[in-house]
Amino acid sequence: MSFLKDSRGKARKVIFFGDSITQAGAQFGGYISLMKDMLAKQDIPDYDLVGAGIGGNKVYDLYLRMSEDVIAQSPDIVVIWIGVNDVWHKSTYGTGTDADKFEKFYRAIIKQLQAKNIKVMLVTPAVIGEKNDYSNQQDGDLNKYSQIIRNIAKDSDLPLCDLHSLFHLYEVNNNPANADKGILTIDGVHLNQTGNRFVAEEMWKVLKEVR
Amino acid sequence: MSFLKDSRGKARKVIFFGDSITQAGAQFGGYISLMKDMLAKQDIPDYDLVGAGIGGNKVYDLYLRMSEDVIAQSPDIVVIWIGVNDVWHKSTYGTGTDADKFEKFYRAIIKQLQAKNIKVMLVTPAVIGEKNDYSNQQDGDLNKYSQIIRNIAKDSDLPLCDLHSLFHLYEVNNNPANADKGILTIDGVHLNQTGNRFVAEEMWKVLKEVR
Amino acid sequence: MSFLKDSRGKARKVIFFGDSITQAGAQFGGYISLMKDMLAKQDIPDYDLVGAGIGGNKVYDLYLRMSEDVIAQSPDIVVIWIGVNDVWHKSTYGTGTDADKFEKFYRAIIKQLQAKNIKVMLVTPAVIGEKNDYSNQQDGDLNKYSQIIRNIAKDSDLPLCDLHSLFHLYEVNNNPANADKGILTIDGVHLNQTGNRFVAEEMWKVLKEVR
Amino acid sequence: MSFLKDSRGKARKVIFFGDSITQAGAQFGGYISLMKDMLAKQDIPDYDLVGAGIGGNKVYDLYLRMSEDVIAQSPDIVVIWIGVNDVWHKSTYGTGTDADKFEKFYRAIIKQLQAKNIKVMLVTPAVIGEKNDYSNQQDGDLNKYSQIIRNIAKDSDLPLCDLHSLFHLYEVNNNPANADKGILTIDGVHLNQTGNRFVAEEMWKVLKEVR
């Protein structure tokens, strides 16, 4: 019996809970699909990876659909990856999420999942624009919301995949022309092939340690 | 024994649940205070009127603090008056509330209150600007959100004080210079003396019928 | 000699100066093309109708490109139709135009055109959403900016085609289901076939009187 | 005769052209007043420093009032310090300035001043929030607009006081608690005593070299 199996000897069900990036992640070539391939190649049969992303979702959308889309599916682990739209919709619709409300709903989601004995893993939002010198319009705000998630991870002792930092580091090393898209994303937000592979690898590094 | 008393023979506790307008409403000269005076003058001792307004609140703020600030206080009736900031914060902070989320949270609040056998009375947002020819910046959006509340009242068979319509009618009749403030409000949003009296009277007309 | 010809006996050159609606207006089936057809059918050869619309333009875009795109083309008449993006971009990009600056640039355009002896005709913005009960999100603001243009027309004694009022009236009479698009527009903003014909007819009523 | 005097042997008139920061800069304790004191103490009588700042101004406000407030005053040098509101008003009013229009108006101002043989000195916007880790909401956008100004300075060969970089460096070295205000500003934007002195010194370093 593998150490990765849960106490019931079954594969552990992991739900990726997020926005359009996660919605695309469950499709062919997406980061969830790639992670499945990775695990298959490494002969790790113990995970059942499930996408639960919906385009345009913000933290309170996750909150509102959590019971039906997540808890009712009885996952062992939930990976929460949200925040891009909470920031982006401020300028595109005027309906972004206040920083303090973002934190309240984020913590409320964690609380309800943990009350059901579901393990939670946090992920910071990656990028809105790939420029590596902090000159993408939302860089300041995205840093701020990432910091909120890092603080929650720290004070709640939860595993964190800090994609915001990892993407920035990658851009510094691999985006010499300071392009605003085309390195890890198609359009500055949604992952291209390289981006999906990068996310699959980085998320797995953290996910495999979740016990 | 008055017909207005609840089944336990006590005064009925009414919580006014809202934003800064309701926060001010509980202070001296505010609409809740004026309603108390009105009831005292009319020898109606059967209501305990309580303000629960917090400045800047949007519908999801009410949702987040409902358990503590409302349900834990065991009211008989809750008057929900919210929506101005859900619209206004779109342009002042970029953090207004999407129309569909506004409705979801609004209905979620009602559902939880009703599950505790609390009566609910709805109120549409009054004004952001007092011009009477639909040329205040947020008039279109405020109409839209008021319509959402009217629809909820209708399909949930709930009592409604449609202040949005009542204010508009008042402005048409009493604001010949088409001023954007100073008729029922100090600043286009917050009630002046006339506005507080007007709201006290209009709300009472509906509230007294809530059984 | 036709009364419609200018003092030099040539066709009068009319430039339609605007945004994406005017850009589309110069294409096949667009309102400018339809107006040309109308004039041809009525044997009115005296006008040379030219489109100068660029998608996304706001009043200050017109200002910035006026010398090159309009004055350098030596028109006899300029029809200014702008304002939708000045309002709309507030919520879609955060870069709408303040009302007082809208007026300043609008008047500055008129002043420079008149200094070149060019006749100016004004047009109010039509719609952002076709609902007829003032519940489209930007209705309040669009009313306000239309009023600014009406005031300019009045105090500068300039011909005005008040499409904002005309569209509203049309919607009240022809949009019984209160749809937000599909009556005069494709998407709430850009004209469909009926809309292009309506605009061609309404603009011509005013244009033909410009001497 | 001092080398600092202009060809006519008079003091050189310097107009500081900007927003509320410059409006306050001309008052007691403001950066312009402090610069005057500095020059007086160093026995440099050759400059006539004049404030022309108006609260809330964006680049196109400067453009609109340039003839009256600047050119009509016959300055020898104009210091342009603008940009904070072009970025900030995106989220506070929905009426910020598009990046490409910001550049167009900025260059149009320079062109008209140079056409009058007025020397121009450029200044990048300082801060909106003093956090030093690029987590102030507008940091990304402010970096972007500062870069536009740096590019203009470079390709037009104009003197530049890069306050955006200088403030960041100062914050890194002097804001160990990563406070969002209180180091160089009162409120994250408007200068406190230390900030006014810092700006006076840094601007003078560049201004004294303008020939």
Short mmCIF file of C-alpha atoms in Angstrom, two decimals, chain A residues 70-169:
data_model
loop_
_atom_site.label_atom_id
_atom_site.label_comp_id
_atom_site.label_asym_id
_atom_site.label_seq_id
_atom_site.Cartn_x
_atom_site.Cartn_y
_atom_site.Cartn_z
CA VAL A 70 -16.82 21.10 -3.63
CA ILE A 71 -18.14 19.80 -0.32
CA ALA A 72 -20.84 17.69 -1.98
CA GLN A 73 -18.08 15.98 -4.01
CA SER A 74 -16.34 14.76 -0.83
CA PRO A 75 -12.77 15.72 -1.68
CA ASP A 76 -9.79 14.88 0.51
CA ILE A 77 -7.89 17.97 -0.55
CA VAL A 78 -8.99 21.30 -2.04
CA VAL A 79 -6.52 23.53 -3.88
CA ILE A 80 -7.80 27.12 -3.79
CA TRP A 81 -6.47 29.26 -6.61
CA ILE A 82 -8.28 32.57 -6.82
CA GLY A 83 -7.60 36.30 -6.84
CA VAL A 84 -6.95 37.44 -10.41
CA ASN A 85 -10.54 38.55 -11.01
CA ASP A 86 -10.87 40.06 -7.53
CA VAL A 87 -8.19 42.51 -8.63
CA TRP A 88 -8.81 42.70 -12.38
CA HIS A 89 -12.56 43.35 -12.22
CA LYS A 90 -11.87 46.59 -10.36
CA SER A 91 -10.83 48.17 -13.64
CA THR A 92 -12.84 46.12 -16.13
CA TYR A 93 -16.25 46.14 -14.43
CA GLY A 94 -15.88 48.17 -11.25
CA THR A 95 -16.73 45.04 -9.30
CA GLY A 96 -13.45 43.83 -7.85
CA THR A 97 -13.28 42.70 -4.24
CA ASP A 98 -12.17 44.94 -1.36
CA ALA A 99 -8.98 43.58 0.21
CA ASP A 100 -10.56 43.11 3.63
CA LYS A 101 -13.59 41.28 2.17
CA PHE A 102 -11.27 39.14 0.06
CA GLU A 103 -9.60 37.98 3.24
CA LYS A 104 -12.90 37.41 5.06
CA PHE A 105 -14.39 35.23 2.34
CA TYR A 106 -11.09 33.42 1.82
CA ARG A 107 -10.91 32.53 5.50
CA ALA A 108 -14.61 31.59 5.54
CA ILE A 109 -14.02 29.09 2.72
CA ILE A 110 -11.08 27.53 4.55
CA LYS A 111 -13.06 27.33 7.78
CA GLN A 112 -15.96 25.51 6.17
CA LEU A 113 -13.71 23.08 4.31
CA GLN A 114 -11.73 22.28 7.43
CA ALA A 115 -14.96 21.75 9.36
CA LYS A 116 -15.57 18.88 6.93
CA ASN A 117 -12.06 17.51 7.53
CA ILE A 118 -10.94 18.54 4.09
CA LYS A 119 -7.27 19.47 3.68
CA VAL A 120 -6.70 22.87 2.09
CA MET A 121 -3.81 24.07 -0.05
CA LEU A 122 -3.47 27.74 -1.01
CA VAL A 123 -2.14 29.27 -4.22
CA THR A 124 -1.36 32.93 -4.90
CA PRO A 125 -2.62 34.52 -8.15
CA ALA A 126 0.00 34.28 -10.90
CA VAL A 127 0.02 37.36 -13.14
CA ILE A 128 -2.01 39.98 -14.95
CA GLY A 129 0.62 40.89 -17.51
CA GLU A 130 4.06 39.30 -17.65
CA LYS A 131 6.34 42.33 -17.46
CA ASN A 132 9.03 41.65 -14.90
CA ASP A 133 9.70 45.15 -13.59
CA TYR A 134 6.46 45.68 -11.67
CA SER A 135 4.99 47.85 -14.41
CA ASN A 136 1.90 45.79 -15.26
CA GLN A 137 -1.14 47.88 -14.30
CA GLN A 138 -2.33 45.57 -11.51
CA ASP A 139 1.06 44.56 -10.14
CA GLY A 140 0.71 46.55 -6.94
CA ASP A 141 -2.72 45.23 -6.13
CA LEU A 142 -1.84 41.67 -7.10
CA ASN A 143 1.15 41.81 -4.78
CA LYS A 144 -1.13 43.04 -2.02
CA TYR A 145 -3.68 40.26 -2.46
CA SER A 146 -0.89 37.66 -2.73
CA GLN A 147 0.43 38.92 0.58
CA ILE A 148 -3.00 38.44 2.14
CA ILE A 149 -2.95 34.79 1.01
CA ARG A 150 0.61 34.31 2.29
CA ASN A 151 -0.45 35.71 5.66
CA ILE A 152 -3.42 33.36 5.82
CA ALA A 153 -1.20 30.38 4.93
CA LYS A 154 1.24 31.39 7.62
CA ASP A 155 -1.14 32.06 10.48
CA SER A 156 -3.31 29.04 9.61
CA ASP A 157 -0.30 26.78 9.01
CA LEU A 158 -1.49 25.76 5.54
CA PRO A 159 0.56 24.56 2.55
CA LEU A 160 1.13 27.32 -0.01
CA CYS A 161 2.16 27.29 -3.64
CA ASP A 162 3.31 30.87 -4.12
CA LEU A 163 2.84 31.14 -7.87
CA HIS A 164 2.92 34.92 -7.71
CA SER A 165 6.54 34.83 -6.53
CA LEU A 166 7.44 31.88 -8.76
CA PHE A 167 6.05 33.55 -11.88
CA HIS A 168 7.87 36.79 -11.11
CA LEU A 169 11.17 34.94 -10.68
#
